[in-house]
PDB file of C-alpha atoms in Angstrom:
ATOM      1  CA  MET A 151      69.517  82.807 171.908  1.00 57.00           C
ATOM      2  CA  TYR A 152      70.041  82.671 175.594  1.00 60.00           C
ATOM      3  CA  MET A 153      72.283  82.142 178.518  1.00 54.00           C
ATOM      4  CA  LEU A 154      72.828  81.885 181.751  1.00 60.00           C
ATOM      5  CA  PHE A 155      75.879  83.932 182.563  1.00 57.00           C
ATOM      6  CA  HIS A 156      77.751  81.509 184.326  1.00 60.00           C
ATOM      7  CA  LEU A 157      77.614  78.858 181.445  1.00 56.00           C
ATOM      8  CA  LYS A 158      80.467  79.277 179.325  1.00 57.00           C
ATOM      9  CA  PRO A 159      79.453  77.925 175.684  1.00 55.00           C
ATOM     10  CA  ALA A 160      79.691  75.017 173.764  1.00 56.00           C
ATOM     11  CA  LYS A 161      82.628  74.820 170.795  1.00 57.00           C
ATOM     12  CA  GLU A 162      80.401  73.958 168.584  1.00 51.00           C
ATOM     13  CA  LEU A 163      77.591  77.352 169.538  1.00 54.00           C
ATOM     14  CA  THR A 164      81.095  80.055 169.007  1.00 53.00           C
ATOM     15  CA  GLY A 165      83.321  78.435 166.849  1.00 59.00           C
ATOM     16  CA  GLY A 166      86.069  78.271 169.854  1.00 71.00           C
ATOM     17  CA  PRO A 167      88.794  80.784 170.319  1.00 78.00           C
ATOM     18  CA  TRP A 168      89.302  81.009 165.837  1.00 76.00           C
ATOM     19  CA  TYR A 169      86.057  82.842 165.928  1.00 76.00           C
ATOM     20  CA  THR A 170      85.622  86.502 167.060  1.00 77.00           C
ATOM     21  CA  GLU A 171      81.483  87.654 167.031  1.00 76.00           C
ATOM     22  CA  LEU A 172      80.815  84.592 164.856  1.00 71.00           C
ATOM     23  CA  GLU A 173      82.992  85.575 162.124  1.00 81.00           C
ATOM     24  CA  PHE A 174      86.702  83.516 161.590  1.00 79.00           C
ATOM     25  CA  ASP A 175      89.672  85.512 163.271  1.00 84.00           C
ATOM     26  CA  HIS A 176      92.564  85.476 160.458  1.00 87.00           C
ATOM     27  CA  GLU A 177      94.572  88.354 161.870  1.00 91.00           C
ATOM     28  CA  PHE A 178      94.379  86.861 165.635  1.00 90.00           C
ATOM     29  CA  ILE A 179      95.157  83.509 163.714  1.00 91.00           C
ATOM     30  CA  ASN A 180      98.136  84.939 161.975  1.00 93.00           C
ATOM     31  CA  GLU A 181     100.026  86.637 165.272  1.00 94.00           C
ATOM     32  CA  LEU A 182      99.200  83.419 166.688  1.00 93.00           C
ATOM     33  CA  ARG A 183     101.037  81.151 164.073  1.00 94.00           C
ATOM     34  CA  THR A 184     104.135  83.720 163.965  1.00 95.00           C
ATOM     35  CA  PHE A 185     104.303  83.407 167.999  1.00 95.00           C
ATOM     36  CA  VAL A 186     104.707  79.669 167.252  1.00 94.00           C
ATOM     37  CA  LEU A 187     106.868  79.700 164.377  1.00 94.00           C
ATOM     38  CA  LEU A 188     109.575  82.699 166.556  1.00 93.00           C
ATOM     39  CA  MET A 189     109.256  79.901 169.451  1.00 93.00           C
ATOM     40  CA  VAL A 190     109.751  76.544 166.758  1.00 93.00           C
ATOM     41  CA  ARG A 191     112.937  78.534 165.600  1.00 92.00           C
ATOM     42  CA  LYS A 192     114.541  79.816 168.721  1.00 91.00           C
ATOM     43  CA  LEU A 193     113.621  78.162 171.388  1.00 88.00           C
ATOM     44  CA  ASN A 194     116.471  75.536 171.969  1.00 86.00           C
ATOM     45  CA  GLU A 195     118.443  76.917 169.556  1.00 85.00           C
ATOM     46  CA  GLY A 196     116.331  75.550 167.041  1.00 83.00           C
ATOM     47  CA  ARG A 197     117.278  72.033 167.500  1.00 88.00           C
ATOM     48  CA  GLY A 198     113.529  71.204 168.358  1.00 91.00           C
ATOM     49  CA  VAL A 199     110.820  72.150 170.241  1.00 95.00           C
ATOM     50  CA  THR A 200     107.766  70.143 171.700  1.00 94.00           C
ATOM     51  CA  LEU A 201     103.835  71.252 172.096  1.00 94.00           C
ATOM     52  CA  THR A 202     103.854  70.990 175.762  1.00 94.00           C
ATOM     53  CA  GLU A 203     106.872  73.705 175.373  1.00 95.00           C
ATOM     54  CA  ILE A 204     104.907  76.073 172.973  1.00 94.00           C
ATOM     55  CA  ALA A 205     102.010  76.348 175.137  1.00 94.00           C
ATOM     56  CA  GLU A 206     103.566  76.988 177.720  1.00 95.00           C
ATOM     57  CA  LYS A 207     105.503  80.610 176.288  1.00 94.00           C
ATOM     58  CA  MET A 208     102.205  81.193 174.657  1.00 94.00           C
ATOM     59  CA  LYS A 209     100.759  81.358 178.353  1.00 94.00           C
ATOM     60  CA  LEU A 210     103.514  83.103 179.848  1.00 94.00           C
ATOM     61  CA  ALA A 211     103.855  85.905 176.726  1.00 94.00           C
ATOM     62  CA  LYS A 212      99.728  86.371 176.925  1.00 92.00           C
ATOM     63  CA  VAL A 213     100.098  86.208 173.016  1.00 91.00           C
ATOM     64  CA  SER A 214      96.425  85.177 173.014  1.00 88.00           C
ATOM     65  CA  ARG A 215      93.063  86.972 174.626  1.00 85.00           C
ATOM     66  CA  VAL A 216      91.798  83.330 174.974  1.00 86.00           C
ATOM     67  CA  GLU A 217      93.490  80.442 177.066  1.00 89.00           C
ATOM     68  CA  LEU A 218      94.548  77.369 174.441  1.00 91.00           C
ATOM     69  CA  ASN A 219      94.607  73.864 175.469  1.00 92.00           C
ATOM     70  CA  LEU A 220      96.669  71.588 173.873  1.00 93.00           C
ATOM     71  CA  GLU A 221      94.488  70.750 171.190  1.00 92.00           C
ATOM     72  CA  GLU A 222      93.913  73.815 169.822  1.00 92.00           C
ATOM     73  CA  VAL A 223      97.773  74.839 169.736  1.00 93.00           C
ATOM     74  CA  GLN A 224      98.470  71.259 168.010  1.00 93.00           C
ATOM     75  CA  GLN A 225      95.985  72.924 165.284  1.00 92.00           C
ATOM     76  CA  LEU A 226      97.968  76.098 165.204  1.00 93.00           C
ATOM     77  CA  MET A 227     101.135  73.866 164.405  1.00 93.00           C
ATOM     78  CA  GLN A 228      99.030  71.534 161.638  1.00 93.00           C
ATOM     79  CA  THR A 229      98.468  74.792 159.935  1.00 92.00           C
ATOM     80  CA  LEU A 230     102.715  75.955 160.178  1.00 93.00           C
ATOM     81  CA  ALA A 231     103.266  71.848 158.861  1.00 91.00           C
ATOM     82  CA  PHE A 232     100.787  71.821 155.985  1.00 89.00           C
ATOM     83  CA  ASP A 233     102.191  74.770 154.789  1.00 89.00           C
ATOM     84  CA  TYR A 234     105.823  73.757 155.198  1.00 87.00           C
ATOM     85  CA  LYS A 235     107.025  76.381 157.719  1.00 91.00           C
ATOM     86  CA  ILE A 236     107.491  74.057 160.588  1.00 92.00           C
ATOM     87  CA  GLU A 237     107.882  70.010 160.469  1.00 91.00           C
ATOM     88  CA  GLN A 238     107.991  67.405 163.109  1.00 91.00           C
ATOM     89  CA  ALA A 239     111.944  66.093 164.247  1.00 90.00           C
ATOM     90  CA  PRO A 240     113.437  62.741 163.563  1.00 89.00           C
ATOM     91  CA  THR A 241     113.978  62.889 167.058  1.00 89.00           C
ATOM     92  CA  VAL A 242     112.339  63.285 170.590  1.00 91.00           C
ATOM     93  CA  SER A 243     112.346  64.560 173.730  1.00 91.00           C
ATOM     94  CA  ALA A 244     114.104  63.331 176.595  1.00 90.00           C
ATOM     95  CA  ASN A 245     109.926  62.598 178.023  1.00 91.00           C
ATOM     96  CA  GLY A 246     109.219  60.731 174.765  1.00 93.00           C
ATOM     97  CA  GLU A 247     107.275  63.918 173.325  1.00 93.00           C
ATOM     98  CA  PRO A 248     107.163  64.798 169.233  1.00 93.00           C
ATOM     99  CA  LEU A 249     109.777  67.752 168.800  1.00 93.00           C
ATOM    100  CA  PHE A 250     109.020  70.649 166.409  1.00 93.00           C
ATOM    101  CA  ILE A 251     111.664  71.711 164.034  1.00 93.00           C
ATOM    102  CA  ALA A 252     111.745  74.888 161.385  1.00 92.00           C
ATOM    103  CA  ALA A 253     111.199  73.100 158.165  1.00 89.00           C
ATOM    104  CA  ARG A 254     114.761  72.144 155.527  1.00 80.00           C
ATOM    105  CA  ARG A 255     114.109  74.015 152.605  1.00 69.00           C
ATOM    106  CA  VAL A 256     112.456  72.211 149.757  1.00 62.00           C
ATOM    107  CA  THR A 257     113.947  72.291 146.185  1.00 55.00           C
ATOM    108  CA  THR A 258     113.389  70.764 143.186  1.00 53.00           C
ATOM    109  CA  MET A 259     114.058  67.233 141.870  1.00 56.00           C
ATOM    110  CA  CYS A 260     115.989  68.122 139.246  1.00 56.00           C
ATOM    111  CA  GLU A 261     118.101  71.593 138.295  1.00 59.00           C
ATOM    112  CA  PHE A 262     116.540  72.515 134.957  1.00 54.00           C
ATOM    113  CA  LYS A 263     116.484  75.571 133.330  1.00 57.00           C
ATOM    114  CA  TRP A 264     113.468  76.284 130.548  1.00 54.00           C
ATOM    115  CA  TRP A 265     116.906  78.043 127.996  1.00 52.00           C
ATOM    116  CA  ASP A 266     118.675  74.558 127.512  1.00 52.00           C
ATOM    117  CA  VAL A 267     116.337  73.723 125.679  1.00 52.00           C
ATOM    118  CA  LEU A 268     116.328  77.228 123.809  1.00 52.00           C
ATOM    119  CA  ALA A 269     119.537  75.850 121.609  1.00 54.00           C
ATOM    120  CA  SER A 270     119.192  75.328 117.403  1.00 57.00           C
ATOM    121  CA  ASP A 271     120.083  72.240 117.579  1.00 56.00           C
ATOM    122  CA  PHE A 272     117.610  70.776 120.649  1.00 54.00           C
ATOM    123  CA  HIS A 273     115.536  68.270 118.396  1.00 57.00           C
ATOM    124  CA  PHE A 274     119.121  66.336 117.680  1.00 61.00           C
ATOM    125  CA  ARG A 275     121.128  66.365 120.691  1.00 67.00           C
ATOM    126  CA  ASP A 276     120.045  64.532 124.348  1.00 72.00           C
ATOM    127  CA  ILE A 277     120.322  66.746 127.714  1.00 69.00           C
ATOM    128  CA  ARG A 278     122.136  65.528 130.430  1.00 74.00           C
ATOM    129  CA  PHE A 279     120.894  66.547 134.256  1.00 73.00           C
ATOM    130  CA  GLU A 280     122.920  66.778 137.223  1.00 76.00           C
ATOM    131  CA  ASP A 281     120.995  63.393 138.637  1.00 78.00           C
ATOM    132  CA  GLY A 282     122.368  62.000 136.032  1.00 78.00           C
ATOM    133  CA  LEU A 283     119.128  61.363 134.380  1.00 76.00           C
ATOM    134  CA  VAL A 284     119.227  61.805 130.417  1.00 75.00           C
ATOM    135  CA  LEU A 285     116.746  63.404 127.894  1.00 71.00           C
ATOM    136  CA  LYS A 286     117.090  62.073 125.011  1.00 71.00           C
ATOM    137  CA  ALA A 287     116.839  63.489 121.560  1.00 67.00           C
ATOM    138  CA  HIS A 288     113.716  64.251 119.499  1.00 60.00           C
ATOM    139  CA  GLU A 289     113.033  62.936 116.049  1.00 46.00           C
ATOM    140  CA  PRO A 290     112.473  65.629 113.408  1.00 47.00           C
ATOM    141  CA  HIS A 291     108.898  65.535 112.899  1.00 42.00           C
ATOM    142  CA  HIS A 292     107.111  67.318 110.129  1.00 45.00           C
ATOM    143  CA  HIS A 293     104.016  68.745 110.006  1.00 44.00           C
ATOM    144  CA  THR A 294     100.933  67.880 107.590  1.00 46.00           C
ATOM    145  CA  GLY A 295      98.295  70.330 106.640  1.00 42.00           C
TER     146      GLY A 295
END
């Protein structure tokens, strides 16, 4: 493919900022994600940061070899949200923009421990969990064969 010197190729042809020489650039993206995560945790003392603030900090710190627009920064933020690293805060900024915070720790619904079932009388007793749920005793059964 040939192109005039002064023209910028379309993202559909080059893959946009996430590709280097037509190869998906994992290392570059991980560096940017790490920077964004640090900014979410550090800016405004961790109380929330907007997409615009992140984009401005990225531009000032010159962490990207190409200039990223807001949509591309949002794509980075979405990958962090999908990986449960950040989440949208329940509040908004003074100008109405959504705030992003570091994700809260995800816990299991129940603190069931596998060794609770190893008691010799397991089949004959109920197990009561911290949340009030009760696992009823199993009836003894015999295998035929």
